[in-house]
Short mmCIF file of C-alpha atoms in Angstrom, two decimals:
data_model
loop_
_atom_site.label_atom_id
_atom_site.label_comp_id
_atom_site.label_asym_id
_atom_site.label_seq_id
_atom_site.Cartn_x
_atom_site.Cartn_y
_atom_site.Cartn_z
CA MET A 18 0.06 -0.01 0.03
CA THR A 19 1.29 3.44 -0.91
CA ARG A 20 1.20 6.26 1.61
CA ARG A 21 1.97 9.98 1.23
CA PHE A 22 4.18 12.02 3.56
CA LEU A 23 5.17 15.60 3.98
CA LEU A 24 8.66 16.19 5.43
CA ILE A 25 9.28 19.40 7.41
CA PRO A 26 13.11 19.21 7.72
CA ARG A 27 15.41 20.93 10.30
CA LEU A 28 12.77 23.06 12.11
CA GLN A 29 14.73 25.33 14.45
CA ILE A 30 12.72 26.44 17.60
CA HIS A 31 13.72 29.02 20.16
CA ASN A 32 12.29 29.11 23.69
CA ALA A 33 9.94 26.08 23.38
CA ASN A 34 8.05 24.90 26.48
CA ALA A 35 9.94 22.19 28.14
CA MET A 36 7.52 21.76 30.88
CA SER A 37 5.74 18.83 29.23
CA SER A 38 3.61 18.11 32.33
CA PRO A 39 3.37 19.13 35.91
CA TYR A 40 5.69 16.08 36.70
CA THR A 41 8.19 16.01 33.72
CA ILE A 42 10.73 18.59 32.21
CA GLY A 43 12.35 17.87 28.95
CA PHE A 44 11.28 17.14 25.44
CA PRO A 45 8.02 19.00 24.63
CA ALA A 46 4.76 16.97 25.03
CA MET A 47 3.34 15.18 21.90
CA THR A 48 0.23 17.27 22.49
CA ALA A 49 2.26 20.24 21.32
CA TRP A 50 3.46 18.59 17.98
CA LEU A 51 0.04 17.17 17.11
CA GLY A 52 -1.47 20.63 18.02
CA GLY A 53 0.95 22.32 15.66
CA ILE A 54 -0.02 19.96 12.86
CA HIS A 55 -3.72 20.51 13.41
CA ALA A 56 -3.14 24.28 13.26
CA LEU A 57 -1.27 23.86 10.01
CA GLN A 58 -4.28 21.83 8.59
CA ARG A 59 -6.74 24.37 9.57
CA TYR A 60 -4.70 26.99 7.65
CA LEU A 61 -4.64 24.81 4.61
CA HIS A 62 -8.35 24.39 4.71
CA GLN A 63 -8.70 28.16 5.05
CA HIS A 64 -6.91 28.65 1.76
CA GLY A 65 -8.92 26.27 -0.31
CA LEU A 66 -7.19 22.85 0.29
CA THR A 67 -10.15 21.53 2.09
CA ASP A 68 -9.37 17.84 1.27
CA ALA A 69 -5.93 17.93 2.74
CA GLU A 70 -5.80 15.92 5.91
CA LEU A 71 -2.67 15.73 8.15
CA ILE A 72 -3.53 12.59 9.99
CA SER A 73 -0.34 11.58 11.85
CA VAL A 74 3.18 12.93 12.64
CA ALA A 75 6.68 11.56 13.62
CA VAL A 76 9.17 13.71 15.33
CA SER A 77 13.02 13.28 14.96
CA CYS A 78 15.03 15.50 17.41
CA HIS A 79 18.49 16.59 16.00
CA ARG A 80 19.41 19.08 18.81
CA PHE A 81 17.96 19.68 22.32
CA ASP A 82 19.24 22.46 24.62
CA LEU A 83 17.30 22.67 27.89
CA GLN A 84 17.80 26.12 29.53
CA THR A 85 19.40 25.35 33.02
CA TYR A 86 22.14 27.01 35.14
CA LYS A 87 24.65 25.53 37.61
CA GLY A 88 26.80 27.96 39.45
CA GLN A 89 29.99 27.26 41.26
CA GLY A 90 29.35 25.03 44.28
CA ASP A 91 25.88 24.14 43.17
CA PHE A 92 24.92 20.48 43.55
CA VAL A 93 21.98 20.57 41.01
CA HIS A 94 21.06 22.54 37.87
CA SER A 95 18.50 25.25 38.22
CA ILE A 96 15.89 26.30 35.60
CA VAL A 97 16.58 29.57 33.81
CA GLY A 98 13.14 31.22 34.23
CA THR A 99 11.39 34.22 32.87
CA ALA A 100 8.53 36.36 34.08
CA ASN A 101 6.81 37.98 31.17
CA PRO A 102 5.12 40.31 30.68
CA LEU A 103 6.53 42.74 33.32
CA ASP A 104 4.17 44.60 35.71
CA LYS A 105 2.93 48.08 34.87
CA ASP A 106 5.74 49.61 36.98
CA GLY A 107 8.36 47.52 35.30
CA SER A 108 8.93 45.10 38.18
CA ARG A 109 9.11 41.27 37.76
CA PRO A 110 5.58 39.69 38.67
CA ALA A 111 5.38 36.54 40.68
CA PHE A 112 5.50 33.65 38.38
CA VAL A 113 5.29 29.86 38.04
CA GLU A 114 8.62 28.53 36.93
CA GLU A 115 8.46 27.54 33.22
CA ALA A 116 11.16 25.44 31.82
CA ARG A 117 12.34 26.39 28.23
CA CYS A 118 14.45 24.71 25.56
CA HIS A 119 16.00 25.40 22.16
CA LEU A 120 15.69 22.59 19.77
CA GLU A 121 15.85 21.51 16.14
CA VAL A 122 13.53 18.76 14.78
CA SER A 123 12.20 17.20 11.60
CA LEU A 124 8.52 16.42 11.24
CA LEU A 125 7.20 13.63 9.13
CA VAL A 126 3.63 14.04 8.48
CA GLU A 127 1.26 11.55 6.82
CA LEU A 128 -1.11 12.98 4.31
CA GLN A 129 -4.43 11.93 2.97
CA GLY A 130 -7.07 13.39 0.59
CA TYR A 131 -5.41 16.33 -1.16
CA ASP A 132 -5.26 16.55 -5.01
CA THR A 133 -1.58 15.89 -6.32
CA ASP A 134 -2.21 18.39 -9.06
CA GLU A 135 -1.96 21.02 -6.33
CA GLN A 136 1.24 19.87 -4.69
CA GLU A 137 3.21 22.92 -5.74
CA ARG A 138 0.56 25.13 -4.13
CA PHE A 139 0.36 22.91 -1.04
CA GLU A 140 4.10 23.00 -0.46
CA ALA A 141 4.17 26.92 -1.08
CA LEU A 142 1.44 27.56 1.45
CA VAL A 143 3.10 25.16 4.08
CA ASN A 144 6.47 26.85 3.59
CA GLN A 145 4.90 30.26 3.97
CA GLN A 146 2.98 29.41 7.14
CA LEU A 147 5.61 27.41 8.93
CA ARG A 148 7.76 30.47 9.61
CA ARG A 149 4.72 32.25 11.16
CA MET A 150 3.70 29.54 13.64
CA LYS A 151 4.52 28.83 17.13
CA TRP A 152 5.69 25.36 17.79
CA ALA A 153 5.42 24.04 21.35
CA GLY A 154 5.22 27.68 22.44
CA GLY A 155 8.55 28.53 20.91
CA ASP A 156 9.54 30.84 17.92
CA VAL A 157 10.72 29.52 14.57
CA LEU A 158 14.13 30.64 13.80
CA GLY A 159 14.59 28.73 10.47
CA VAL A 160 13.36 25.69 8.53
CA ALA A 161 14.36 24.09 5.26
CA ASP A 162 11.83 23.71 2.24
CA VAL A 163 9.33 21.04 2.86
CA LYS A 164 8.89 18.21 0.32
CA THR A 165 6.29 15.38 -0.17
CA TYR A 166 7.08 11.70 -0.74
CA THR A 167 5.17 8.67 -1.88
CA VAL A 168 6.27 5.43 -0.12
CA ASP A 169 5.25 1.81 -0.76
CA GLU A 170 5.12 0.44 2.90
CA ASP A 171 5.60 -3.01 1.37
CA ASP A 172 8.93 -2.04 -0.16
CA GLU A 173 11.68 -2.11 2.57
CA GLN A 174 14.06 -0.03 0.64
CA SER A 175 11.38 2.77 0.02
CA VAL A 176 10.56 2.92 3.79
CA ARG A 177 14.21 2.97 4.57
CA LYS A 178 15.02 5.85 2.46
CA LEU A 179 12.15 7.89 3.93
CA LEU A 180 13.42 6.99 7.51
CA ASN A 181 16.92 7.96 6.58
CA ARG A 182 15.78 11.57 5.97
CA LEU A 183 15.21 11.82 9.69
CA MET A 184 18.86 11.17 10.35
CA LEU A 185 20.82 12.30 12.27
CA GLY A 186 18.43 12.38 15.07
CA TYR A 187 16.21 10.37 17.63
CA VAL A 188 12.70 9.55 16.89
CA LEU A 189 10.16 9.23 19.82
CA ILE A 190 8.27 6.07 20.08
CA GLU A 191 5.67 5.02 22.64
CA ARG A 192 6.53 2.30 25.18
CA ARG A 193 3.13 2.18 27.05
CA GLU A 194 3.22 -1.63 26.80
CA LEU A 195 6.07 -1.73 29.49
CA LEU A 196 3.79 -0.01 31.93
CA VAL A 197 0.75 -2.29 31.13
CA GLN A 198 3.04 -5.44 31.48
CA ALA A 199 4.45 -4.22 34.94
CA MET A 200 0.91 -3.45 36.12
CA ARG A 201 -0.46 -6.77 35.00
CA ASP A 202 2.41 -9.05 36.09
CA GLU A 203 3.78 -7.22 39.16
CA GLY A 204 0.56 -5.73 40.46
CA GLN A 205 2.11 -2.10 40.58
CA ASP A 206 0.17 0.93 40.14
CA ALA A 207 0.97 3.28 37.24
CA LEU A 208 3.21 5.58 39.14
CA ASP A 209 5.30 2.70 40.52
CA ALA A 210 5.46 1.02 37.20
CA LEU A 211 6.75 4.37 35.58
CA LEU A 212 9.38 5.07 38.31
CA GLY A 213 10.34 1.45 38.17
CA TYR A 214 11.60 1.84 34.51
CA LEU A 215 13.24 5.19 35.04
CA LYS A 216 15.31 4.59 38.27
CA VAL A 217 18.98 3.47 37.89
CA MET A 218 20.08 0.70 40.30
CA HIS A 219 23.80 0.82 41.29
CA ARG A 220 25.09 -2.52 42.59
CA SER A 221 28.51 -3.59 43.88
CA GLY A 222 30.22 -6.95 43.44
CA GLN A 223 33.52 -8.30 44.96
CA ASP A 224 35.93 -10.47 43.18
CA VAL A 225 36.45 -13.72 45.17
CA GLU A 226 40.28 -14.05 44.25
CA ASN A 227 41.62 -10.59 44.76
CA GLY A 228 38.82 -8.89 46.88
CA LYS A 229 38.44 -6.07 44.35
CA VAL A 230 35.10 -4.26 44.49
CA THR A 231 33.43 -3.17 41.27
CA TRP A 232 30.23 -1.20 40.79
CA SER A 233 27.71 -1.40 37.96
CA SER A 234 24.65 0.66 37.01
CA GLN A 235 21.60 -0.82 35.32
CA ARG A 236 18.12 0.05 34.45
CA LYS A 237 15.11 -2.35 34.46
CA ALA A 238 14.86 -2.29 30.66
CA PRO A 239 17.39 -1.31 27.93
CA GLY A 240 16.90 1.76 25.73
CA TRP A 241 16.70 5.59 26.24
CA LEU A 242 13.40 5.46 28.15
CA VAL A 243 11.94 8.69 29.23
CA PRO A 244 8.56 9.88 30.73
CA ILE A 245 6.34 11.74 28.15
CA ALA A 246 3.10 13.62 28.32
CA VAL A 247 0.59 12.22 25.81
CA GLY A 248 -2.71 13.89 26.56
CA PHE A 249 -5.22 14.94 29.21
CA GLN A 250 -7.71 13.39 31.51
CA GLY A 251 -10.83 15.63 32.16
CA ILE A 252 -11.50 15.87 35.95
CA SER A 253 -14.53 18.23 35.94
CA GLU A 254 -17.79 18.77 34.09
CA LEU A 255 -17.91 21.21 31.14
CA GLY A 256 -18.79 24.56 32.26
CA GLN A 257 -17.74 28.22 32.56
CA ALA A 258 -14.84 29.49 34.75
CA ALA A 259 -14.02 32.91 35.71
CA ASN A 260 -11.46 34.74 33.42
CA GLN A 261 -11.24 31.71 31.05
CA ARG A 262 -9.18 32.43 27.70
CA ASP A 263 -12.15 31.73 25.26
CA SER A 264 -15.44 32.82 26.64
CA GLN A 265 -17.27 30.97 23.73
CA THR A 266 -15.84 27.57 24.37
CA PRO A 267 -16.86 25.45 27.43
CA HIS A 268 -14.15 25.01 30.09
CA ARG A 269 -13.05 21.77 31.94
CA PHE A 270 -10.20 21.24 34.41
CA ALA A 271 -7.90 18.45 33.29
CA GLU A 272 -4.70 16.52 34.34
CA SER A 273 -1.92 15.37 32.19
CA VAL A 274 -1.54 11.79 31.09
CA VAL A 275 2.02 10.53 31.30
CA THR A 276 3.52 7.40 30.02
CA LEU A 277 6.77 5.89 28.93
CA GLY A 278 8.53 6.76 25.56
CA GLU A 279 11.77 5.79 24.12
CA PHE A 280 14.20 7.79 21.74
CA LYS A 281 15.60 5.66 18.99
CA MET A 282 17.80 6.25 15.94
CA PRO A 283 15.60 6.16 12.71
CA TYR A 284 17.88 3.28 11.17
CA ARG A 285 16.53 0.94 13.92
CA ILE A 286 12.98 1.57 12.90
CA SER A 287 11.49 -1.01 10.42
CA ASN A 288 7.66 -0.11 10.78
CA LEU A 289 6.54 3.47 10.09
CA ASP A 290 3.56 2.92 12.40
CA ASP A 291 6.01 2.73 15.38
CA VAL A 292 6.85 6.38 14.91
CA LEU A 293 3.73 7.97 13.70
CA TRP A 294 1.53 9.54 16.33
CA GLN A 295 -2.34 10.24 16.22
CA CYS A 296 -4.54 11.99 18.60
CA ARG A 297 -7.81 10.37 19.76
CA VAL A 298 -10.70 11.55 21.86
CA ASP A 299 -12.67 9.48 24.16
CA THR A 300 -15.62 11.57 25.15
CA GLU A 301 -17.22 8.79 27.53
CA ARG A 302 -14.03 8.68 29.61
CA ASN A 303 -12.95 12.46 29.18
CA LEU A 304 -9.82 11.43 27.57
CA TYR A 305 -7.69 13.16 24.94
CA LEU A 306 -4.74 10.91 23.94
CA CYS A 307 -1.87 11.04 21.60
CA GLN A 308 -0.53 7.41 20.69
CA THR A 309 1.47 5.72 18.03
CA LEU A 310 -0.43 3.66 15.42
CA SER A 311 1.27 0.40 16.25
CA THR A 312 0.80 0.81 19.99
CA SER A 313 -2.97 1.40 19.60
CA GLU A 314 -3.13 -1.87 17.46
CA LEU A 315 -0.98 -3.77 19.99
CA ILE A 316 -2.70 -2.94 23.30
CA GLY A 317 -5.73 -0.89 22.43
CA ASP A 318 -7.00 1.37 25.15
#
């Protein structure tokens, strides 16, 4: 089966939001990337490309620079925070710390539904809009021209060529199945299961012959595992709140949904569905979730 993709290469972002959830600081949440893709799709629809659907996205990180500071004698790093806008008298207002980062990513977006005869106009509109947009709350410093590709997913070489365009970088995949397995087999709750895969165990061993002590460090599972924010769980009914940002849209309080992810080099990926993320809304359970296509097929909800 052939699939069509839009490659947004080398997107350089300044001051992106690194506070991906109330519990995690690091790579921006997947909700930020899918929100950006949704905003881009709305722009295309407003300019006549109403059939263009941007249905999923893969993110490859080439560079990541978390804004922290460690002074002489400090034991830990501190967040470099801002407090904008300033008060009317020019003083700094009280603020909630907001972690920021500079990063460079490439986005691989799966396309459906648009007329290939309008490819030139499609790419021109995307190139024009990309530089105006906010991505993960940050400003765009630069981006290379976008390009569309058609890939036969049954042709391994065709898939490999496309994934190689995400090098050098690390693509984010979902590892929710590890949490599900730990909760099912070990009887852990979700938080214990998450921390179990993130902690590093240091163990010592002593050589019987010479008495030499050596230390080793190990995690529960191999790979570059990280906690990632993948959506929101509504915790109140729809209604109106004082001073809400959009007075026309019902308001609801929500909590972040956090799970496990893993950064992998693209050459280690064989299935495109492992890296392509989609959003899904479950109104019955008040859930907005981002998940990869392969994970949703493997373990469902």
